[in-house]
Every structure is written in C-alpha cells, then in structure tokens.
C-alpha cells in the first residue's frame, strides 16, 4: 500500500508549476520487518507514534533527517521508503 501527498513546485527558470506526488512504503516495510508496530518505528526514529501515523497516511511529509532515520530503522535506502513522481499541473 502506498500513501501519497501532493506538492506544487515551481522549477527555477520556469513559470509552470509541477506537482510532485510523494509516496511511501512504510506500512509494507513494517509488515516485512516482522510486523513492526508504529510505536516500535517511532521509538527507532525518535518521534511520536502520531508522527509515524501521519507520515504513513500521507498527511505529513517528514524532514529529510527524519526520512533518513526511518530508512535506517528498516535498514534500507531512503528510496525504498519514499518516492516521488512529477507531473504537469
């Protein structure tokens, strides 16, 4: 299951905004990590369980530092946790 959140970015030198859909694989990674709970992930990433819930649901985008902490908790590259696709608005 992938969750997503949309962002509008205006590229340098361009007047045309582009939408970036940020998706994550946190739920799937938790399942494959011996069904790690949201609380266990939160403790490894040093955040609250509510923060993990919001990120997993695509309602909140983590800081770059937190994104790396989450990837480290799973022992995978950040690109296996988070990805994005750019499209025209």
JSON list of C-alpha atoms in Angstrom, two decimals, residues 20-73:
[
{"chain": "A", "resi": 20, "resn": "UNK", "atom": "CA", "xyz": [5.10, 16.07, -7.02]},
{"chain": "A", "resi": 21, "resn": "UNK", "atom": "CA", "xyz": [3.31, 13.09, -5.59]},
{"chain": "A", "resi": 22, "resn": "UNK", "atom": "CA", "xyz": [5.26, 11.82, -2.59]},
{"chain": "A", "resi": 23, "resn": "UNK", "atom": "CA", "xyz": [4.56, 8.18, -1.75]},
{"chain": "A", "resi": 24, "resn": "UNK", "atom": "CA", "xyz": [5.84, 5.91, 0.97]},
{"chain": "A", "resi": 25, "resn": "UNK", "atom": "CA", "xyz": [6.10, 2.20, 1.64]},
{"chain": "A", "resi": 26, "resn": "UNK", "atom": "CA", "xyz": [6.19, 2.40, 5.42]},
{"chain": "A", "resi": 27, "resn": "UNK", "atom": "CA", "xyz": [3.25, 0.05, 6.02]},
{"chain": "A", "resi": 28, "resn": "UNK", "atom": "CA", "xyz": [4.71, -2.59, 3.70]},
{"chain": "A", "resi": 29, "resn": "UNK", "atom": "CA", "xyz": [8.18, -2.22, 5.23]},
{"chain": "A", "resi": 30, "resn": "UNK", "atom": "CA", "xyz": [6.75, -2.54, 8.75]},
{"chain": "A", "resi": 31, "resn": "UNK", "atom": "CA", "xyz": [4.99, -5.75, 7.69]},
{"chain": "A", "resi": 32, "resn": "UNK", "atom": "CA", "xyz": [8.18, -7.24, 6.27]},
{"chain": "A", "resi": 33, "resn": "UNK", "atom": "CA", "xyz": [10.14, -6.13, 9.36]},
{"chain": "A", "resi": 34, "resn": "UNK", "atom": "CA", "xyz": [8.44, -8.81, 11.47]},
{"chain": "A", "resi": 35, "resn": "UNK", "atom": "CA", "xyz": [5.26, -6.73, 11.58]},
{"chain": "A", "resi": 36, "resn": "UNK", "atom": "CA", "xyz": [6.98, -3.84, 13.36]},
{"chain": "A", "resi": 37, "resn": "UNK", "atom": "CA", "xyz": [4.45, -1.67, 15.16]},
{"chain": "A", "resi": 38, "resn": "UNK", "atom": "CA", "xyz": [4.09, 2.04, 14.58]},
{"chain": "A", "resi": 39, "resn": "UNK", "atom": "CA", "xyz": [5.27, 2.53, 18.16]},
{"chain": "A", "resi": 40, "resn": "UNK", "atom": "CA", "xyz": [8.43, 0.49, 17.57]},
{"chain": "A", "resi": 41, "resn": "UNK", "atom": "CA", "xyz": [9.22, 2.50, 14.43]},
{"chain": "A", "resi": 42, "resn": "UNK", "atom": "CA", "xyz": [8.53, 5.75, 16.29]},
{"chain": "A", "resi": 43, "resn": "UNK", "atom": "CA", "xyz": [10.99, 4.78, 19.01]},
{"chain": "A", "resi": 44, "resn": "UNK", "atom": "CA", "xyz": [13.68, 3.88, 16.46]},
{"chain": "A", "resi": 45, "resn": "UNK", "atom": "CA", "xyz": [13.14, 7.15, 14.61]},
{"chain": "A", "resi": 46, "resn": "UNK", "atom": "CA", "xyz": [12.88, 9.14, 17.87]},
{"chain": "A", "resi": 47, "resn": "UNK", "atom": "CA", "xyz": [9.44, 10.61, 17.13]},
{"chain": "A", "resi": 48, "resn": "UNK", "atom": "CA", "xyz": [5.91, 10.08, 18.42]},
{"chain": "A", "resi": 49, "resn": "UNK", "atom": "CA", "xyz": [3.64, 7.31, 17.17]},
{"chain": "A", "resi": 50, "resn": "UNK", "atom": "CA", "xyz": [1.26, 10.02, 15.93]},
{"chain": "A", "resi": 51, "resn": "UNK", "atom": "CA", "xyz": [4.01, 11.35, 13.66]},
{"chain": "A", "resi": 52, "resn": "UNK", "atom": "CA", "xyz": [4.52, 7.90, 12.14]},
{"chain": "A", "resi": 53, "resn": "UNK", "atom": "CA", "xyz": [0.76, 7.52, 11.67]},
{"chain": "A", "resi": 54, "resn": "UNK", "atom": "CA", "xyz": [0.57, 10.88, 9.85]},
{"chain": "A", "resi": 55, "resn": "UNK", "atom": "CA", "xyz": [3.57, 10.11, 7.60]},
{"chain": "A", "resi": 56, "resn": "UNK", "atom": "CA", "xyz": [2.29, 6.62, 6.81]},
{"chain": "A", "resi": 57, "resn": "UNK", "atom": "CA", "xyz": [-1.13, 8.04, 5.87]},
{"chain": "A", "resi": 58, "resn": "UNK", "atom": "CA", "xyz": [0.45, 10.68, 3.62]},
{"chain": "A", "resi": 59, "resn": "UNK", "atom": "CA", "xyz": [-0.87, 13.56, 5.74]},
{"chain": "A", "resi": 60, "resn": "UNK", "atom": "CA", "xyz": [2.58, 14.78, 6.77]},
{"chain": "A", "resi": 61, "resn": "UNK", "atom": "CA", "xyz": [5.92, 14.85, 4.98]},
{"chain": "A", "resi": 62, "resn": "UNK", "atom": "CA", "xyz": [8.92, 14.18, 7.18]},
{"chain": "A", "resi": 63, "resn": "UNK", "atom": "CA", "xyz": [12.02, 16.32, 7.29]},
{"chain": "A", "resi": 64, "resn": "UNK", "atom": "CA", "xyz": [14.97, 14.95, 5.36]},
{"chain": "A", "resi": 65, "resn": "UNK", "atom": "CA", "xyz": [16.61, 13.97, 8.65]},
{"chain": "A", "resi": 66, "resn": "UNK", "atom": "CA", "xyz": [13.53, 12.03, 9.78]},
{"chain": "A", "resi": 67, "resn": "UNK", "atom": "CA", "xyz": [13.18, 10.36, 6.37]},
{"chain": "A", "resi": 68, "resn": "UNK", "atom": "CA", "xyz": [16.75, 9.07, 6.74]},
{"chain": "A", "resi": 69, "resn": "UNK", "atom": "CA", "xyz": [16.06, 7.89, 10.30]},
{"chain": "A", "resi": 70, "resn": "UNK", "atom": "CA", "xyz": [13.04, 5.92, 9.09]},
{"chain": "A", "resi": 71, "resn": "UNK", "atom": "CA", "xyz": [15.07, 4.34, 6.29]},
{"chain": "A", "resi": 72, "resn": "UNK", "atom": "CA", "xyz": [17.82, 3.48, 8.78]},
{"chain": "A", "resi": 73, "resn": "UNK", "atom": "CA", "xyz": [15.26, 1.84, 11.10]}
]
